[in-house]
DNA sequence: TGCCCGATTAACT
DNA sequence: GTTAATCGGGCAA
């Protein structure tokens, strides 16, 4: 039986943590799956919510690592982040997609879809499937309802530009599990091709 | 106070 | 490929 990742796991470079989360398991009240896609947001990064300083919404990012940052996206969806780096760095990893492994029935009911591939393939979708809301804002990641387990073995990781942002679009801070069919969008396989 | 816009999704054409 | 839904944060005035 794997042991939960300790809170100190998150007290390192946000990009290092992001890459190591690929293949790890995320459960909320026992419902969830294997993390197959994440994005890193650093406080010096214009695309990050913390870039312009501390506000009520992003305050948890400025506190110690190992806590959940949850925000409302487009007034419609919730998105889940893990706060990383030493306290005050205001960096976080956005969880973008899971391969469902636990609580499939609950997730289907919450999402209103039966297609397993569509349950958790997107930041808003996985929050709906796992029941993540503002109630989870600021909760520690090493205690219930969260359960985050390390990946059991090394995995092949791919990286590329982040999705849905308009600033710092060139930074390759999106990480994914190579070949996974549960990604929210495919990674470019042959990046070098000229047109 | 008012205005613009976003780390998205689903349902269109 | 395009667009409506939907609303709080952030900033200008």
Short mmCIF file of N, CA, C and O in Angstrom, two decimals, chain A residues 126-172:
data_model
loop_
_atom_site.label_atom_id
_atom_site.label_comp_id
_atom_site.label_asym_id
_atom_site.label_seq_id
_atom_site.Cartn_x
_atom_site.Cartn_y
_atom_site.Cartn_z
N UNK A 126 -12.67 17.51 -14.26
CA UNK A 126 -12.24 16.67 -13.15
C UNK A 126 -12.71 17.23 -11.81
O UNK A 126 -12.99 16.46 -10.89
N UNK A 127 -12.84 18.53 -11.70
CA UNK A 127 -13.37 19.09 -10.44
C UNK A 127 -14.83 18.71 -10.25
O UNK A 127 -15.27 18.42 -9.15
N UNK A 128 -15.58 18.71 -11.35
CA UNK A 128 -16.97 18.29 -11.25
C UNK A 128 -17.05 16.81 -10.88
O UNK A 128 -17.84 16.41 -10.02
N UNK A 129 -16.21 15.99 -11.50
CA UNK A 129 -16.23 14.55 -11.25
C UNK A 129 -15.83 14.22 -9.81
O UNK A 129 -16.36 13.30 -9.20
N UNK A 130 -14.86 14.96 -9.27
CA UNK A 130 -14.36 14.70 -7.92
C UNK A 130 -15.10 15.49 -6.85
O UNK A 130 -14.83 15.34 -5.66
N UNK A 131 -16.02 16.35 -7.28
CA UNK A 131 -16.79 17.13 -6.31
C UNK A 131 -16.00 18.26 -5.67
O UNK A 131 -16.31 18.69 -4.56
N UNK A 132 -14.96 18.75 -6.37
CA UNK A 132 -14.15 19.84 -5.83
C UNK A 132 -14.86 21.18 -6.05
O UNK A 132 -15.31 21.47 -7.16
N UNK A 133 -14.98 21.97 -4.97
CA UNK A 133 -15.62 23.28 -5.05
C UNK A 133 -14.84 24.25 -4.17
O UNK A 133 -13.78 23.91 -3.64
N UNK A 134 -15.39 25.45 -3.99
CA UNK A 134 -14.76 26.45 -3.12
C UNK A 134 -14.58 25.92 -1.70
O UNK A 134 -13.74 26.42 -0.96
N UNK A 135 -15.36 24.91 -1.33
CA UNK A 135 -15.25 24.34 0.01
C UNK A 135 -13.87 23.72 0.23
O UNK A 135 -13.44 23.53 1.37
N UNK A 136 -13.16 23.40 -0.86
CA UNK A 136 -11.83 22.78 -0.75
C UNK A 136 -10.71 23.81 -0.76
O UNK A 136 -9.55 23.46 -0.64
N UNK A 137 -11.05 25.07 -0.93
CA UNK A 137 -10.04 26.13 -0.97
C UNK A 137 -9.23 26.14 0.33
O UNK A 137 -9.81 26.20 1.43
N UNK A 138 -7.90 26.07 0.21
CA UNK A 138 -7.04 26.19 1.38
C UNK A 138 -6.88 24.94 2.21
O UNK A 138 -6.19 24.96 3.23
N UNK A 139 -7.47 23.81 1.80
CA UNK A 139 -7.33 22.58 2.58
C UNK A 139 -5.97 21.95 2.34
O UNK A 139 -5.44 22.02 1.24
N UNK A 140 -5.38 21.29 3.38
CA UNK A 140 -4.09 20.61 3.22
C UNK A 140 -4.23 19.38 2.34
O UNK A 140 -5.24 18.67 2.39
N UNK A 141 -3.20 19.13 1.54
CA UNK A 141 -3.26 18.06 0.55
C UNK A 141 -2.85 16.70 1.11
O UNK A 141 -3.00 15.68 0.43
N UNK A 142 -2.34 16.68 2.34
CA UNK A 142 -1.89 15.41 2.92
C UNK A 142 -2.88 14.86 3.94
O UNK A 142 -2.54 14.00 4.74
N UNK A 143 -4.10 15.39 3.91
CA UNK A 143 -5.13 14.92 4.85
C UNK A 143 -6.46 14.80 4.10
O UNK A 143 -6.65 15.43 3.06
N UNK A 144 -7.39 14.00 4.64
CA UNK A 144 -8.71 13.91 4.02
C UNK A 144 -9.36 15.29 3.93
O UNK A 144 -9.09 16.13 4.81
N UNK A 145 -10.22 15.52 2.91
CA UNK A 145 -10.68 14.55 1.92
C UNK A 145 -9.66 14.21 0.84
O UNK A 145 -9.92 13.35 0.01
N UNK A 146 -8.51 14.90 0.83
CA UNK A 146 -7.53 14.62 -0.22
C UNK A 146 -6.70 13.38 0.11
O UNK A 146 -6.42 13.09 1.28
N UNK A 147 -6.31 12.65 -0.93
CA UNK A 147 -5.38 11.56 -0.80
C UNK A 147 -4.55 11.53 -2.08
O UNK A 147 -5.08 11.27 -3.16
N UNK A 148 -3.26 11.87 -1.94
CA UNK A 148 -2.39 11.93 -3.11
C UNK A 148 -1.26 10.93 -2.92
O UNK A 148 -0.47 11.04 -1.98
N UNK A 149 -1.22 9.93 -3.80
CA UNK A 149 -0.27 8.82 -3.67
C UNK A 149 0.80 8.92 -4.75
O UNK A 149 0.50 9.28 -5.89
N UNK A 150 2.06 8.62 -4.41
CA UNK A 150 3.14 8.71 -5.40
C UNK A 150 2.97 7.69 -6.51
O UNK A 150 2.32 6.66 -6.32
N UNK A 151 3.56 7.98 -7.66
CA UNK A 151 3.48 7.01 -8.75
C UNK A 151 4.33 5.81 -8.36
O UNK A 151 5.41 5.94 -7.77
N UNK A 152 3.84 4.61 -8.70
CA UNK A 152 4.53 3.39 -8.29
C UNK A 152 5.80 3.11 -9.07
O UNK A 152 6.66 2.38 -8.61
N UNK A 153 5.95 3.72 -10.25
CA UNK A 153 7.12 3.46 -11.08
C UNK A 153 7.35 4.65 -12.01
O UNK A 153 6.47 5.49 -12.17
N UNK A 154 8.53 4.70 -12.59
CA UNK A 154 8.85 5.79 -13.52
C UNK A 154 7.91 5.76 -14.71
O UNK A 154 7.43 4.69 -15.11
N UNK A 155 7.62 6.94 -15.29
CA UNK A 155 6.72 7.03 -16.45
C UNK A 155 7.37 7.91 -17.51
O UNK A 155 8.28 8.69 -17.23
N UNK A 156 6.90 7.78 -18.76
CA UNK A 156 7.37 8.64 -19.84
C UNK A 156 6.54 9.92 -19.84
O UNK A 156 5.32 9.88 -19.92
N UNK A 157 7.23 11.07 -19.75
CA UNK A 157 6.56 12.36 -19.65
C UNK A 157 6.84 13.20 -20.88
O UNK A 157 7.96 13.23 -21.39
N UNK A 158 5.79 13.87 -21.38
CA UNK A 158 5.95 14.81 -22.48
C UNK A 158 5.63 16.21 -21.95
O UNK A 158 4.88 16.36 -20.99
N UNK A 159 6.20 17.24 -22.61
CA UNK A 159 5.97 18.62 -22.19
C UNK A 159 5.63 19.47 -23.39
O UNK A 159 5.99 19.13 -24.53
N UNK A 160 4.95 20.58 -23.16
CA UNK A 160 4.58 21.46 -24.26
C UNK A 160 3.98 22.75 -23.72
O UNK A 160 3.90 22.94 -22.51
N UNK A 161 3.54 23.62 -24.62
CA UNK A 161 2.95 24.90 -24.20
C UNK A 161 1.65 24.70 -23.44
O UNK A 161 0.92 23.73 -23.68
N UNK A 162 1.35 25.63 -22.54
CA UNK A 162 0.13 25.55 -21.74
C UNK A 162 -1.09 25.94 -22.58
O UNK A 162 -0.97 26.57 -23.62
N UNK A 163 -2.26 25.57 -22.07
CA UNK A 163 -3.51 25.71 -22.83
C UNK A 163 -4.37 26.84 -22.28
O UNK A 163 -4.47 27.02 -21.06
N UNK A 164 -4.96 27.60 -23.20
CA UNK A 164 -5.97 28.57 -22.80
C UNK A 164 -5.47 29.87 -22.23
O UNK A 164 -6.24 30.64 -21.68
N UNK A 165 -4.17 30.13 -22.33
CA UNK A 165 -3.61 31.38 -21.80
C UNK A 165 -3.22 32.31 -22.95
O UNK A 165 -3.08 31.87 -24.10
N UNK A 166 -3.05 33.59 -22.63
CA UNK A 166 -2.67 34.55 -23.66
C UNK A 166 -1.31 35.19 -23.37
O UNK A 166 -0.77 35.89 -24.20
N UNK A 167 -0.76 34.94 -22.16
CA UNK A 167 0.54 35.49 -21.79
C UNK A 167 1.53 34.35 -21.57
O UNK A 167 1.15 33.28 -21.11
N UNK A 168 2.81 34.62 -21.87
CA UNK A 168 3.86 33.61 -21.68
C UNK A 168 3.49 32.29 -22.36
O UNK A 168 3.69 31.22 -21.81
N UNK A 169 2.93 32.42 -23.56
CA UNK A 169 2.41 31.23 -24.24
C UNK A 169 3.50 30.26 -24.70
O UNK A 169 3.22 29.11 -25.01
N UNK A 170 4.74 30.74 -24.74
CA UNK A 170 5.81 29.89 -25.25
C UNK A 170 6.42 28.97 -24.19
O UNK A 170 7.13 28.04 -24.53
N UNK A 171 6.18 29.25 -22.93
CA UNK A 171 6.80 28.42 -21.89
C UNK A 171 6.23 27.01 -21.91
O UNK A 171 5.01 26.84 -21.82
N UNK A 172 7.09 25.99 -22.02
CA UNK A 172 6.61 24.58 -22.13
C UNK A 172 6.34 23.98 -20.77
O UNK A 172 6.95 23.00 -20.38
#
